Structures are given as C-alpha cells and as structure tokens.
PDB file of C-alpha atoms and ligand atoms in Angstrom:
ATOM      1  CA  MET A   7     -50.357  55.866  83.735  1.00  0.00           C
ATOM      2  CA  LYS A   8     -49.745  52.945  86.155  1.00  0.00           C
ATOM      3  CA  ILE A   9     -52.765  51.073  84.813  1.00  0.00           C
ATOM      4  CA  SER A  10     -51.797  51.385  81.171  1.00  0.00           C
ATOM      5  CA  ASN A  11     -48.292  50.171  82.030  1.00  0.00           C
ATOM      6  CA  CYS A  12     -49.870  47.089  83.581  1.00  0.00           C
ATOM      7  CA  PHE A  13     -51.733  46.394  80.417  1.00  0.00           C
ATOM      8  CA  LEU A  14     -48.715  46.858  78.191  1.00  0.00           C
ATOM      9  CA  PRO A  15     -47.398  43.265  78.514  1.00  0.00           C
ATOM     10  CA  VAL A  16     -50.868  41.920  77.713  1.00  0.00           C
ATOM     11  CA  ILE A  17     -51.121  44.105  74.653  1.00  0.00           C
ATOM     12  CA  LEU A  18     -47.686  43.018  73.511  1.00  0.00           C
ATOM     13  CA  ILE A  19     -48.565  39.347  73.926  1.00  0.00           C
ATOM     14  CA  LEU A  20     -51.752  39.916  71.928  1.00  0.00           C
ATOM     15  CA  LEU A  21     -49.762  41.786  69.298  1.00  0.00           C
ATOM     16  CA  SER A  22     -47.176  39.046  68.943  1.00  0.00           C
ATOM     17  CA  ALA A  23     -49.891  36.378  68.917  1.00  0.00           C
ATOM     18  CA  CYS A  24     -51.647  38.027  66.026  1.00  0.00           C
ATOM     19  CA  SER A  25     -48.306  38.597  64.314  1.00  0.00           C
ATOM     20  CA  THR A  26     -47.508  34.884  64.196  1.00  0.00           C
ATOM     21  CA  GLU A  27     -51.007  34.429  62.860  1.00  0.00           C
ATOM     22  CA  ASN A  28     -50.175  36.883  60.073  1.00  0.00           C
ATOM     23  CA  SER A  29     -46.977  35.229  58.965  1.00  0.00           C
ATOM     24  CA  ARG A  30     -48.867  31.949  58.745  1.00  0.00           C
ATOM     25  CA  HIS A  31     -51.650  33.395  56.596  1.00  0.00           C
ATOM     26  CA  TYR A  32     -49.677  35.459  54.117  1.00  0.00           C
ATOM     27  CA  ASP A  33     -46.746  34.841  51.863  1.00  0.00           C
ATOM     28  CA  ALA A  34     -44.914  37.941  53.118  1.00  0.00           C
ATOM     29  CA  GLN A  35     -41.925  37.484  50.831  1.00  0.00           C
ATOM     30  CA  LYS A  36     -44.193  37.469  47.782  1.00  0.00           C
ATOM     31  CA  LEU A  37     -46.189  40.451  49.049  1.00  0.00           C
ATOM     32  CA  LEU A  38     -42.986  42.405  49.621  1.00  0.00           C
ATOM     33  CA  ALA A  39     -41.892  41.698  46.045  1.00  0.00           C
ATOM     34  CA  GLU A  40     -45.297  42.578  44.616  1.00  0.00           C
ATOM     35  CA  LYS A  41     -46.075  45.659  46.673  1.00  0.00           C
ATOM     36  CA  CYS A  42     -42.771  47.264  47.573  1.00  0.00           C
ATOM     37  CA  ALA A  43     -40.109  46.226  45.021  1.00  0.00           C
ATOM     38  CA  LYS A  44     -41.161  48.666  42.350  1.00  0.00           C
ATOM     39  CA  CYS A  45     -39.683  51.447  44.501  1.00  0.00           C
ATOM     40  CA  HIS A  46     -37.476  49.736  47.117  1.00  0.00           C
ATOM     41  CA  ASN A  47     -34.525  47.568  46.069  1.00  0.00           C
ATOM     42  CA  LEU A  48     -34.933  44.320  48.034  1.00  0.00           C
ATOM     43  CA  ASP A  49     -31.446  42.885  47.556  1.00  0.00           C
ATOM     44  CA  MET A  50     -29.185  42.677  50.564  1.00  0.00           C
ATOM     45  CA  PRO A  51     -26.847  44.328  49.848  1.00  0.00           C
ATOM     46  CA  PRO A  52     -28.250  46.130  46.780  1.00  0.00           C
ATOM     47  CA  LYS A  53     -26.291  45.276  43.624  1.00  0.00           C
ATOM     48  CA  THR A  54     -26.739  48.799  42.295  1.00  0.00           C
ATOM     49  CA  TYR A  55     -27.707  52.178  43.691  1.00  0.00           C
ATOM     50  CA  GLU A  56     -28.654  53.599  40.298  1.00  0.00           C
ATOM     51  CA  ASP A  57     -32.168  54.743  39.369  1.00  0.00           C
ATOM     52  CA  GLU A  58     -33.325  54.632  42.964  1.00  0.00           C
ATOM     53  CA  LYS A  59     -36.908  55.657  43.585  1.00  0.00           C
ATOM     54  CA  ALA A  60     -36.624  54.967  47.295  1.00  0.00           C
ATOM     55  CA  PRO A  61     -33.997  53.881  49.813  1.00  0.00           C
ATOM     56  CA  PRO A  62     -33.129  50.161  49.553  1.00  0.00           C
ATOM     57  CA  MET A  63     -35.227  48.005  51.936  1.00  0.00           C
ATOM     58  CA  MET A  64     -32.074  47.046  53.803  1.00  0.00           C
ATOM     59  CA  ALA A  65     -31.384  50.726  54.578  1.00  0.00           C
ATOM     60  CA  VAL A  66     -35.017  51.296  55.600  1.00  0.00           C
ATOM     61  CA  ALA A  67     -34.947  48.312  57.970  1.00  0.00           C
ATOM     62  CA  PHE A  68     -31.557  49.178  59.497  1.00  0.00           C
ATOM     63  CA  HIS A  69     -32.226  52.798  60.232  1.00  0.00           C
ATOM     64  CA  VAL A  70     -35.789  52.302  61.473  1.00  0.00           C
ATOM     65  CA  LYS A  71     -34.388  49.627  63.827  1.00  0.00           C
ATOM     66  CA  ASP A  72     -31.529  51.918  64.896  1.00  0.00           C
ATOM     67  CA  PHE A  73     -33.578  55.044  65.512  1.00  0.00           C
ATOM     68  CA  MET A  74     -36.732  53.439  66.897  1.00  0.00           C
ATOM     69  CA  PRO A  75     -37.036  54.700  70.465  1.00  0.00           C
ATOM     70  CA  VAL A  76     -37.753  51.656  72.652  1.00  0.00           C
ATOM     71  CA  ARG A  77     -36.498  51.046  76.164  1.00  0.00           C
ATOM     72  CA  ASN A  78     -37.041  47.305  76.342  1.00  0.00           C
ATOM     73  CA  PRO A  79     -35.491  45.165  73.555  1.00  0.00           C
ATOM     74  CA  ALA A  80     -38.586  42.935  73.578  1.00  0.00           C
ATOM     75  CA  ASP A  81     -40.687  45.892  72.422  1.00  0.00           C
ATOM     76  CA  LYS A  82     -38.549  46.450  69.372  1.00  0.00           C
ATOM     77  CA  LYS A  83     -40.252  44.105  66.919  1.00  0.00           C
ATOM     78  CA  PRO A  84     -43.851  45.066  67.779  1.00  0.00           C
ATOM     79  CA  ALA A  85     -42.862  48.747  67.666  1.00  0.00           C
ATOM     80  CA  PHE A  86     -41.159  48.235  64.289  1.00  0.00           C
ATOM     81  CA  VAL A  87     -44.208  46.440  62.868  1.00  0.00           C
ATOM     82  CA  ALA A  88     -46.505  49.165  64.184  1.00  0.00           C
ATOM     83  CA  PHE A  89     -44.324  51.944  62.731  1.00  0.00           C
ATOM     84  CA  VAL A  90     -43.975  50.376  59.279  1.00  0.00           C
ATOM     85  CA  THR A  91     -47.679  49.525  59.073  1.00  0.00           C
ATOM     86  CA  ASP A  92     -48.662  53.062  60.008  1.00  0.00           C
ATOM     87  CA  TYR A  93     -46.036  54.690  57.784  1.00  0.00           C
ATOM     88  CA  VAL A  94     -46.948  52.794  54.627  1.00  0.00           C
ATOM     89  CA  LEU A  95     -50.627  53.686  55.017  1.00  0.00           C
ATOM     90  CA  HIS A  96     -50.108  57.233  56.333  1.00  0.00           C
ATOM     91  CA  PRO A  97     -46.639  58.513  55.377  1.00  0.00           C
ATOM     92  CA  ALA A  98     -45.623  61.941  56.660  1.00  0.00           C
ATOM     93  CA  ALA A  99     -42.364  63.858  56.721  1.00  0.00           C
ATOM     94  CA  SER A 100     -42.822  64.399  60.458  1.00  0.00           C
ATOM     95  CA  LYS A 101     -42.885  60.624  61.105  1.00  0.00           C
ATOM     96  CA  SER A 102     -40.057  59.613  58.758  1.00  0.00           C
ATOM     97  CA  PHE A 103     -36.718  58.474  60.172  1.00  0.00           C
ATOM     98  CA  CYS A 104     -35.177  59.480  56.842  1.00  0.00           C
ATOM     99  CA  ASP A 105     -32.799  62.446  57.124  1.00  0.00           C
ATOM    100  CA  LYS A 106     -34.082  65.664  55.609  1.00  0.00           C
ATOM    101  CA  GLN A 107     -31.795  65.544  52.601  1.00  0.00           C
ATOM    102  CA  SER A 108     -32.777  62.016  51.545  1.00  0.00           C
ATOM    103  CA  LEU A 109     -36.415  62.825  52.101  1.00  0.00           C
ATOM    104  CA  GLU A 110     -36.059  65.766  49.732  1.00  0.00           C
ATOM    105  CA  SER A 111     -34.217  63.793  47.080  1.00  0.00           C
ATOM    106  CA  TYR A 112     -36.604  60.801  47.124  1.00  0.00           C
ATOM    107  CA  GLY A 113     -39.759  62.735  47.867  1.00  0.00           C
ATOM    108  CA  LEU A 114     -42.247  61.503  50.450  1.00  0.00           C
ATOM    109  CA  MET A 115     -43.465  57.934  49.981  1.00  0.00           C
ATOM    110  CA  PRO A 116     -46.962  57.890  48.457  1.00  0.00           C
ATOM    111  CA  SER A 117     -49.517  56.197  50.739  1.00  0.00           C
ATOM    112  CA  GLN A 118     -50.084  52.560  49.769  1.00  0.00           C
ATOM    113  CA  LYS A 119     -53.615  52.599  51.187  1.00  0.00           C
ATOM    114  CA  GLY A 120     -55.869  50.539  48.921  1.00  0.00           C
ATOM    115  CA  ASN A 121     -52.834  48.759  47.509  1.00  0.00           C
ATOM    116  CA  ILE A 122     -52.154  46.553  50.540  1.00  0.00           C
ATOM    117  CA  SER A 123     -54.300  45.678  53.573  1.00  0.00           C
ATOM    118  CA  ARG A 124     -53.282  46.267  57.192  1.00  0.00           C
ATOM    119  CA  PRO A 125     -52.889  42.548  58.077  1.00  0.00           C
ATOM    120  CA  GLU A 126     -50.894  41.992  54.882  1.00  0.00           C
ATOM    121  CA  LEU A 127     -48.679  44.906  55.852  1.00  0.00           C
ATOM    122  CA  GLU A 128     -48.142  43.558  59.347  1.00  0.00           C
ATOM    123  CA  ALA A 129     -46.937  40.285  57.850  1.00  0.00           C
ATOM    124  CA  VAL A 130     -44.651  42.178  55.451  1.00  0.00           C
ATOM    125  CA  ALA A 131     -43.257  44.353  58.265  1.00  0.00           C
ATOM    126  CA  GLU A 132     -42.499  41.296  60.372  1.00  0.00           C
ATOM    127  CA  TYR A 133     -40.788  39.658  57.447  1.00  0.00           C
ATOM    128  CA  ILE A 134     -38.678  42.775  56.871  1.00  0.00           C
ATOM    129  CA  TYR A 135     -37.726  42.847  60.560  1.00  0.00           C
ATOM    130  CA  ASP A 136     -36.624  39.200  60.534  1.00  0.00           C
ATOM    131  CA  THR A 137     -34.912  39.224  57.121  1.00  0.00           C
ATOM    132  CA  TYR A 138     -32.915  42.450  57.107  1.00  0.00           C
ATOM    133  CA  THR A 139     -30.639  41.854  60.071  1.00  0.00           C
ATOM    134  CA  LYS A 140     -27.006  42.839  60.604  1.00  0.00           C
ATOM    135  CA  GLU A 141     -26.120  39.151  61.085  1.00  0.00           C
ATOM    136  CA  VAL A 142     -27.544  38.128  57.707  1.00  0.00           C
ATOM    137  CA  PHE A 143     -25.895  41.153  56.099  1.00  0.00           C
ATOM    138  CA  LEU A 144     -22.468  40.272  57.524  1.00  0.00           C
ATOM    139  CA  LYS A 145     -22.846  36.673  56.411  1.00  0.00           C
ATOM    140  CA  LYS A 146     -23.794  37.758  52.896  1.00  0.00           C
ATOM    141  CA  MET A 147     -20.850  40.152  52.708  1.00  0.00           C
ATOM    142  CA  GLN A 148     -18.477  37.385  53.812  1.00  0.00           C
ATOM    143  CA  GLU A 149     -19.964  35.042  51.203  1.00  0.00           C
ATOM    144  CA  ALA A 150     -19.691  37.728  48.520  1.00  0.00           C
ATOM    145  CA  ASN A 151     -16.042  38.366  49.442  1.00  0.00           C
ATOM    146  CA  ALA A 152     -15.242  34.660  49.412  1.00  0.00           C
ATOM    147  CA  PHE A 153     -16.976  34.310  46.025  1.00  0.00           C
ATOM    148  CA  ALA A 154     -15.059  37.277  44.570  1.00  0.00           C
ATOM    149  CA  ARG A 155     -11.774  35.629  45.561  1.00  0.00           C
ATOM    150  CA  LEU A 156     -12.525  32.397  43.640  1.00  0.00           C
ATOM    151  CA  PRO A 157     -10.884  31.825  40.250  1.00  0.00           C
ATOM    152  CA  GLU A 158     -13.041  33.040  37.357  1.00  0.00           C
ATOM    153  CA  GLY A 159     -13.753  29.485  36.122  1.00  0.00           C
ATOM    154  CA  GLU A 160     -15.109  28.404  39.492  1.00  0.00           C
ATOM    155  CA  ARG A 161     -17.214  31.559  39.791  1.00  0.00           C
ATOM    156  CA  LEU A 162     -18.748  30.729  36.392  1.00  0.00           C
ATOM    157  CA  ALA A 163     -19.272  27.072  37.343  1.00  0.00           C
ATOM    158  CA  ARG A 164     -21.088  28.185  40.503  1.00  0.00           C
ATOM    159  CA  THR A 165     -23.083  30.828  38.656  1.00  0.00           C
ATOM    160  CA  TYR A 166     -24.236  28.371  35.978  1.00  0.00           C
ATOM    161  CA  GLY A 167     -25.215  25.595  38.391  1.00  0.00           C
ATOM    162  CA  CYS A 168     -22.523  23.083  37.400  1.00  0.00           C
ATOM    163  CA  PHE A 169     -22.032  22.176  41.063  1.00  0.00           C
ATOM    164  CA  SER A 170     -25.551  20.786  41.322  1.00  0.00           C
ATOM    165  CA  CYS A 171     -24.313  17.762  39.319  1.00  0.00           C
ATOM    166  CA  HIS A 172     -20.537  17.965  39.727  1.00  0.00           C
ATOM    167  CA  ASP A 173     -18.016  18.404  42.490  1.00  0.00           C
ATOM    168  CA  THR A 174     -14.331  19.182  42.269  1.00  0.00           C
ATOM    169  CA  ALA A 175     -13.144  15.905  43.765  1.00  0.00           C
ATOM    170  CA  GLY A 176     -16.144  13.631  44.485  1.00  0.00           C
ATOM    171  CA  ARG A 177     -18.635  12.083  42.067  1.00  0.00           C
ATOM    172  CA  LYS A 178     -22.206  13.360  41.977  1.00  0.00           C
ATOM    173  CA  VAL A 179     -24.634  12.701  39.092  1.00  0.00           C
ATOM    174  CA  GLY A 180     -21.727  13.624  36.844  1.00  0.00           C
ATOM    175  CA  PRO A 181     -18.022  12.782  37.136  1.00  0.00           C
ATOM    176  CA  SER A 182     -15.796  14.935  39.355  1.00  0.00           C
ATOM    177  CA  PHE A 183     -13.968  17.790  37.681  1.00  0.00           C
ATOM    178  CA  SER A 184     -10.670  16.174  38.709  1.00  0.00           C
ATOM    179  CA  ASP A 185     -11.668  12.911  36.964  1.00  0.00           C
ATOM    180  CA  ILE A 186     -12.602  14.879  33.821  1.00  0.00           C
ATOM    181  CA  ALA A 187      -9.255  16.695  34.015  1.00  0.00           C
ATOM    182  CA  GLY A 188      -7.535  13.320  34.312  1.00  0.00           C
ATOM    183  CA  ARG A 189      -9.121  12.057  31.106  1.00  0.00           C
ATOM    184  CA  TYR A 190      -8.600  15.007  28.752  1.00  0.00           C
ATOM    185  CA  ARG A 191      -5.572  17.053  27.865  1.00  0.00           C
ATOM    186  CA  ASP A 192      -7.363  19.438  25.543  1.00  0.00           C
ATOM    187  CA  ALA A 193      -9.565  22.260  26.824  1.00  0.00           C
ATOM    188  CA  GLY A 194     -11.196  22.433  23.384  1.00  0.00           C
ATOM    189  CA  ARG A 195     -12.837  18.998  23.744  1.00  0.00           C
ATOM    190  CA  ILE A 196     -14.098  19.793  27.229  1.00  0.00           C
ATOM    191  CA  SER A 197     -15.419  23.094  25.982  1.00  0.00           C
ATOM    192  CA  GLU A 198     -17.335  21.343  23.189  1.00  0.00           C
ATOM    193  CA  SER A 199     -18.950  18.936  25.671  1.00  0.00           C
ATOM    194  CA  ILE A 200     -20.069  21.829  27.842  1.00  0.00           C
ATOM    195  CA  GLU A 201     -21.664  23.541  24.878  1.00  0.00           C
ATOM    196  CA  ASN A 202     -23.262  20.455  23.286  1.00  0.00           C
ATOM    197  CA  GLY A 203     -23.823  18.277  26.353  1.00  0.00           C
ATOM    198  CA  SER A 204     -22.622  14.732  26.805  1.00  0.00           C
ATOM    199  CA  ARG A 205     -24.009  11.246  27.214  1.00  0.00           C
ATOM    200  CA  GLY A 206     -22.635   7.746  27.619  1.00  0.00           C
ATOM    201  CA  LYS A 207     -18.994   8.731  28.038  1.00  0.00           C
ATOM    202  CA  TRP A 208     -18.952   8.156  31.784  1.00  0.00           C
ATOM    203  CA  PRO A 209     -20.274   4.664  32.694  1.00  0.00           C
ATOM    204  CA  GLU A 210     -20.767   5.642  36.374  1.00  0.00           C
ATOM    205  CA  SER A 211     -23.297   8.242  35.231  1.00  0.00           C
ATOM    206  CA  ARG A 212     -25.388   5.373  33.819  1.00  0.00           C
ATOM    207  CA  ASN A 213     -26.361   7.065  30.606  1.00  0.00           C
ATOM    208  CA  ILE A 214     -27.764  10.121  32.352  1.00  0.00           C
ATOM    209  CA  PRO A 215     -27.161  12.936  29.860  1.00  0.00           C
ATOM    210  CA  MET A 216     -25.546  16.220  30.622  1.00  0.00           C
ATOM    211  CA  PRO A 217     -27.811  18.898  29.135  1.00  0.00           C
ATOM    212  CA  PRO A 218     -26.234  21.120  26.454  1.00  0.00           C
ATOM    213  CA  ARG A 219     -25.503  24.755  27.274  1.00  0.00           C
ATOM    214  CA  HIS A 220     -25.939  26.499  23.932  1.00  0.00           C
ATOM    215  CA  ASP A 221     -26.805  29.607  25.931  1.00  0.00           C
ATOM    216  CA  LEU A 222     -23.169  29.963  27.083  1.00  0.00           C
ATOM    217  CA  ASN A 223     -20.878  31.710  24.614  1.00  0.00           C
ATOM    218  CA  ALA A 224     -17.634  30.142  23.408  1.00  0.00           C
ATOM    219  CA  SER A 225     -15.399  32.204  25.678  1.00  0.00           C
ATOM    220  CA  VAL A 226     -17.381  31.243  28.803  1.00  0.00           C
ATOM    221  CA  CYS A 227     -17.136  27.554  27.831  1.00  0.00           C
ATOM    222  CA  ARG A 228     -13.395  27.976  27.240  1.00  0.00           C
ATOM    223  CA  ILE A 229     -12.826  29.541  30.680  1.00  0.00           C
ATOM    224  CA  LEU A 230     -14.867  26.758  32.308  1.00  0.00           C
ATOM    225  CA  ALA A 231     -12.918  24.110  30.380  1.00  0.00           C
ATOM    226  CA  SER A 232      -9.500  25.536  31.315  1.00  0.00           C
ATOM    227  CA  TRP A 233     -10.524  25.737  34.946  1.00  0.00           C
ATOM    228  CA  ILE A 234     -11.720  22.100  34.859  1.00  0.00           C
ATOM    229  CA  LEU A 235      -8.344  21.025  33.404  1.00  0.00           C
ATOM    230  CA  GLU A 236      -6.590  22.729  36.324  1.00  0.00           C
ATOM    231  CA  GLN A 237      -8.499  20.501  38.760  1.00  0.00           C
ATOM    232  CA  LYS A 238      -6.314  17.530  37.791  1.00  0.00           C
ATOM    233  CA  ARG A 239      -5.104  15.645  40.860  1.00  0.00           C
ATOM    234  CA  PRO A 240      -1.375  16.182  41.407  1.00  0.00           C
TER     235      PRO A 240
HETATM  236  C1  HEC B   7     -44.241  54.348  44.844  1.00  0.00           C
HETATM  237  C2  HEC B   7     -42.986  54.039  45.492  1.00  0.00           C
HETATM  238  C3  HEC B   7     -43.015  53.293  46.816  1.00  0.00           C
HETATM  239  C4  HEC B   7     -43.659  52.116  47.121  1.00  0.00           C
HETATM  240  C5  HEC B   7     -44.551  51.265  46.219  1.00  0.00           C
HETATM  241  C6  HEC B   7     -43.293  51.801  48.465  1.00  0.00           C
HETATM  242  N1  HEC B   7     -42.467  52.771  48.976  1.00  0.00           N
HETATM  243 FE1  HEC B   7     -41.718  52.851  50.869  1.00  0.00          FE
HETATM  244  N2  HEC B   7     -40.824  54.620  50.476  1.00  0.00           N
HETATM  245  C7  HEC B   7     -40.806  55.247  49.248  1.00  0.00           C
HETATM  246  C8  HEC B   7     -39.984  56.456  49.348  1.00  0.00           C
HETATM  247  C9  HEC B   7     -39.717  57.416  48.219  1.00  0.00           C
HETATM  248  C10 HEC B   7     -39.498  56.518  50.663  1.00  0.00           C
HETATM  249  C11 HEC B   7     -38.519  57.553  51.265  1.00  0.00           C
HETATM  250  C12 HEC B   7     -39.217  58.783  51.705  1.00  0.00           C
HETATM  251  C13 HEC B   7     -40.009  58.577  52.939  1.00  0.00           C
HETATM  252  O1  HEC B   7     -39.445  58.142  53.970  1.00  0.00           O
HETATM  253  O2  HEC B   7     -41.237  58.833  52.891  1.00  0.00           O
HETATM  254  C14 HEC B   7     -40.078  55.367  51.356  1.00  0.00           C
HETATM  255  C15 HEC B   7     -39.906  55.110  52.709  1.00  0.00           C
HETATM  256  C16 HEC B   7     -40.401  53.993  53.369  1.00  0.00           C
HETATM  257  C17 HEC B   7     -40.323  53.793  54.805  1.00  0.00           C
HETATM  258  C18 HEC B   7     -39.873  54.810  55.832  1.00  0.00           C
HETATM  259  C19 HEC B   7     -38.420  54.825  56.125  1.00  0.00           C
HETATM  260  C20 HEC B   7     -38.087  55.887  57.168  1.00  0.00           C
HETATM  261  O3  HEC B   7     -36.909  56.143  57.242  1.00  0.00           O
HETATM  262  O4  HEC B   7     -38.910  56.443  57.857  1.00  0.00           O
HETATM  263  C21 HEC B   7     -40.854  52.550  55.054  1.00  0.00           C
HETATM  264  C22 HEC B   7     -40.974  51.885  56.401  1.00  0.00           C
HETATM  265  C23 HEC B   7     -41.277  52.014  53.783  1.00  0.00           C
HETATM  266  N3  HEC B   7     -40.999  52.927  52.788  1.00  0.00           N
HETATM  267  C24 HEC B   7     -41.854  50.771  53.620  1.00  0.00           C
HETATM  268  C25 HEC B   7     -42.469  50.350  52.443  1.00  0.00           C
HETATM  269  C26 HEC B   7     -43.147  49.078  52.311  1.00  0.00           C
HETATM  270  C27 HEC B   7     -43.242  48.009  53.385  1.00  0.00           C
HETATM  271  C28 HEC B   7     -43.664  49.040  51.037  1.00  0.00           C
HETATM  272  C29 HEC B   7     -44.509  47.959  50.423  1.00  0.00           C
HETATM  273  C30 HEC B   7     -45.727  47.639  51.116  1.00  0.00           C
HETATM  274  C31 HEC B   7     -43.319  50.293  50.391  1.00  0.00           C
HETATM  275  N4  HEC B   7     -42.577  51.041  51.273  1.00  0.00           N
HETATM  276  C32 HEC B   7     -43.716  50.654  49.123  1.00  0.00           C
HETATM  277  C33 HEC B   7     -41.461  54.836  48.114  1.00  0.00           C
HETATM  278  C34 HEC B   7     -42.261  53.696  48.002  1.00  0.00           C
HETATM  279  C1  HEC B   8     -28.120  18.061  35.339  1.00  0.00           C
HETATM  280  C2  HEC B   8     -26.799  17.612  35.731  1.00  0.00           C
HETATM  281  C3  HEC B   8     -25.596  18.300  35.155  1.00  0.00           C
HETATM  282  C4  HEC B   8     -25.309  19.651  35.125  1.00  0.00           C
HETATM  283  C5  HEC B   8     -26.177  20.798  35.631  1.00  0.00           C
HETATM  284  C6  HEC B   8     -24.002  19.756  34.536  1.00  0.00           C
HETATM  285  N1  HEC B   8     -23.513  18.528  34.225  1.00  0.00           N
HETATM  286 FE1  HEC B   8     -21.712  18.137  33.357  1.00  0.00          FE
HETATM  287  N2  HEC B   8     -22.200  16.171  33.305  1.00  0.00           N
HETATM  288  C7  HEC B   8     -23.336  15.594  33.802  1.00  0.00           C
HETATM  289  C8  HEC B   8     -23.329  14.165  33.517  1.00  0.00           C
HETATM  290  C9  HEC B   8     -24.411  13.186  33.926  1.00  0.00           C
HETATM  291  C10 HEC B   8     -22.141  13.908  32.839  1.00  0.00           C
HETATM  292  C11 HEC B   8     -21.674  12.573  32.280  1.00  0.00           C
HETATM  293  C12 HEC B   8     -22.222  12.448  30.867  1.00  0.00           C
HETATM  294  C13 HEC B   8     -21.684  11.266  30.123  1.00  0.00           C
HETATM  295  O1  HEC B   8     -21.705  10.169  30.639  1.00  0.00           O
HETATM  296  O2  HEC B   8     -21.225  11.496  28.960  1.00  0.00           O
HETATM  297  C14 HEC B   8     -21.457  15.192  32.713  1.00  0.00           C
HETATM  298  C15 HEC B   8     -20.218  15.353  32.082  1.00  0.00           C
HETATM  299  C16 HEC B   8     -19.530  16.538  31.997  1.00  0.00           C
HETATM  300  C17 HEC B   8     -18.263  16.708  31.351  1.00  0.00           C
HETATM  301  C18 HEC B   8     -17.465  15.602  30.625  1.00  0.00           C
HETATM  302  C19 HEC B   8     -17.959  15.490  29.205  1.00  0.00           C
HETATM  303  C20 HEC B   8     -17.103  14.615  28.366  1.00  0.00           C
HETATM  304  O3  HEC B   8     -17.040  14.901  27.170  1.00  0.00           O
HETATM  305  O4  HEC B   8     -16.500  13.668  28.866  1.00  0.00           O
HETATM  306  C21 HEC B   8     -17.917  18.034  31.473  1.00  0.00           C
HETATM  307  C22 HEC B   8     -16.662  18.704  30.944  1.00  0.00           C
HETATM  308  C23 HEC B   8     -18.963  18.661  32.229  1.00  0.00           C
HETATM  309  N3  HEC B   8     -19.938  17.742  32.512  1.00  0.00           N
HETATM  310  C24 HEC B   8     -18.959  19.999  32.589  1.00  0.00           C
HETATM  311  C25 HEC B   8     -20.066  20.665  33.108  1.00  0.00           C
HETATM  312  C26 HEC B   8     -20.114  22.085  33.323  1.00  0.00           C
HETATM  313  C27 HEC B   8     -18.989  23.070  33.083  1.00  0.00           C
HETATM  314  C28 HEC B   8     -21.356  22.365  33.788  1.00  0.00           C
HETATM  315  C29 HEC B   8     -21.978  23.717  34.092  1.00  0.00           C
HETATM  316  C30 HEC B   8     -22.065  24.620  32.972  1.00  0.00           C
HETATM  317  C31 HEC B   8     -22.074  21.101  33.901  1.00  0.00           C
HETATM  318  N4  HEC B   8     -21.251  20.108  33.487  1.00  0.00           N
HETATM  319  C32 HEC B   8     -23.354  20.968  34.366  1.00  0.00           C
HETATM  320  C33 HEC B   8     -24.355  16.241  34.453  1.00  0.00           C
HETATM  321  C34 HEC B   8     -24.462  17.613  34.583  1.00  0.00           C
END
C-alpha cells in the first residue's frame, strides 16, 4: 500500500503530461460535437430540455465532478478524465453517477467503443472538464440575464451582427446609431436602408457598402429602425 502511494504522484504527473499531449493533438471541441452531440445537448445552459436522449453535457460534467470521490483536489481532473473515458467505452448502471430514476428514463448509454478512440476520448474528457465549469455557467447566466433586459431593438441588432460595423455612439466601419438617428426623422427610411443596404450616403464610410438584409422581415427592420431613432443624442 505504502509503495503504491509513493508512485501515485509519478503516475499523476505522467497522466497530466499525456493529457496535455492529447489536447494538442486533437480538436476536442469538434470531436465532442461529432461524437457526443447526437445524444447530449452541448449548450451551457441548454436552450431546451425537450426530446432529450441523454442528460445535457453540462449536467453530466457537474454531477460527475460533484460526486467523484477524490480526497486531493489535484486528483480531480485526472480522476474525471479516467472515469469519463472508461464510462464511454464500458458503460454500466453500477458505475453511473446518474440517479436511478434518470437512468431508467434515459436508458443506459450505449458503449461508444469503435466510434471514438481512447486518446480521442481523453482529449474530449479534458475539454469537458475545462469547459463545463460553475464559473463559466454563472458568467453565461449573467450575460443571458443582461441580454434579456435589453430593449428588443438592441437585442435584434446584437443578434443580427449590426454591432460588428456599428456602435451606439462611436463610429466604426459604419456611422454610429446616434448619428443615423440625428439625420433621419422617419423610421420608414431607416427600415428601407436596413432591408436594401446602403452606399455612399455617409462620406466617412468611404463608399464601403452596407450589405442588404433581405433575409430580415419588415417587422424586424421596423423594430430595428425605431430603436435606432431612439439613440438620438439628447
Ligand atoms: C447514443 C447516445 C449517446 C451518445 C452518442 C453518447 N452518450 Fe453519453 N450518455 C447517454 C445516455 C442515455 C446517458 C445517461 C445514462 C447513463 O448514465 O448511462 C449517458 C451518460 C453519459 C455519462 C455518464 C454520466 C453519469 O452520471 O455517470 C458520461 C460521462 C457520458 N455520457 C459521456 C459521453 C461522451 C463524452 C460522449 C461522446 C464521446 C457520449 N457520452 C456519447 C447517451 C449517449
Ligand atoms: C459589414 C458592415 C455592416 C453591417 C454588418 C451593418 N452595417 Fe449598417 N452600415 C454600414 C456602412 C458602411 C454604412 C454606411 C453606408 C453608406 O455610406 O451609405 C451603414 C449604414 C447604415 C444605416 C444608414 C443608412 C442610410 O440610409 O443612411 C443604417 C440605418 C444601418 N447601417 C443599420 C444597420 C443595421 C440595423 C444593421 C444590422 C442588421 C447593420 N446596419 C449592419 C455597415 C454595416
């Protein structure tokens, strides 16, 4: 017992050394999407809980981390990687950290042996460990709450990428929304420009065109236009 305890740190160092190797060799994010997303929802937090074939990856990561019996915090990641790697290749009800009820409703995970290699899995497990953290989750929830509190027009402008070329007050590639609001009084004209694009009306943009957005319906353009008008400097 004493001897194997002595070797433990060495084994852990070896484990973590080969783990870094793995993350360098594999695109773990892509593997996760290719190999696991058809059953596990990868969004954090999941946007829907409907039609679930398996618990969301966030839930898997959180409860495996919570219930994993390790004494030393430094052992947590290697133990997590070892558990996930083993579980995906050799799932068993006796090993699962899932409660009995969920296990019954989802059914046991089918072994992914032959579908993903062990080193690929180690890279995926590490990625899961690092990505699905309580800190990232909290941050995302705060961002989602802040986003939900924005006016509808601004939410649409952020959703449709308007802020990559515009800002509310400062110039970017395109004029600021407050400058646009200062020039027009009529939301209808702004709405038309959003739909059909614009070119040459703003000298500072040096003839760079704004691409048309025929994909946005009239009511979306109208909401965007009204919001832009409200950005007028007092
Ligand atoms: C064919 C569907 C399917 C695929 C593909 C799949 N899983 Fe699962 N997985 C499940 C189901 C269902 C469960 C819940 C039942 C269980 O724990 O066995 C589960 C559970 C798990 C658990 C155990 C959670 C616990 O509480 O013990 C881990 C870890 C896991 N999956 C990781 C993965 C990873 C990583 C991949 C991709 C390499 C993957 N799964 C691909 C269906 C799938
Ligand atoms: C690729 C960069 C880019 C994106 C993305 C972009 N714009 Fe523009 N936008 C511009 C440029 C450049 C101009 C100035 C064009 C000109 O000189 O007529 C402009 C001008 C405008 C104008 C003024 C048009 C006019 O008639 O005076 C409005 C309104 C506008 N953009 C709204 C939007 C909205 C809303 C979105 C998101 C749906 C958006 N833009 C996305 C680059 C962009």
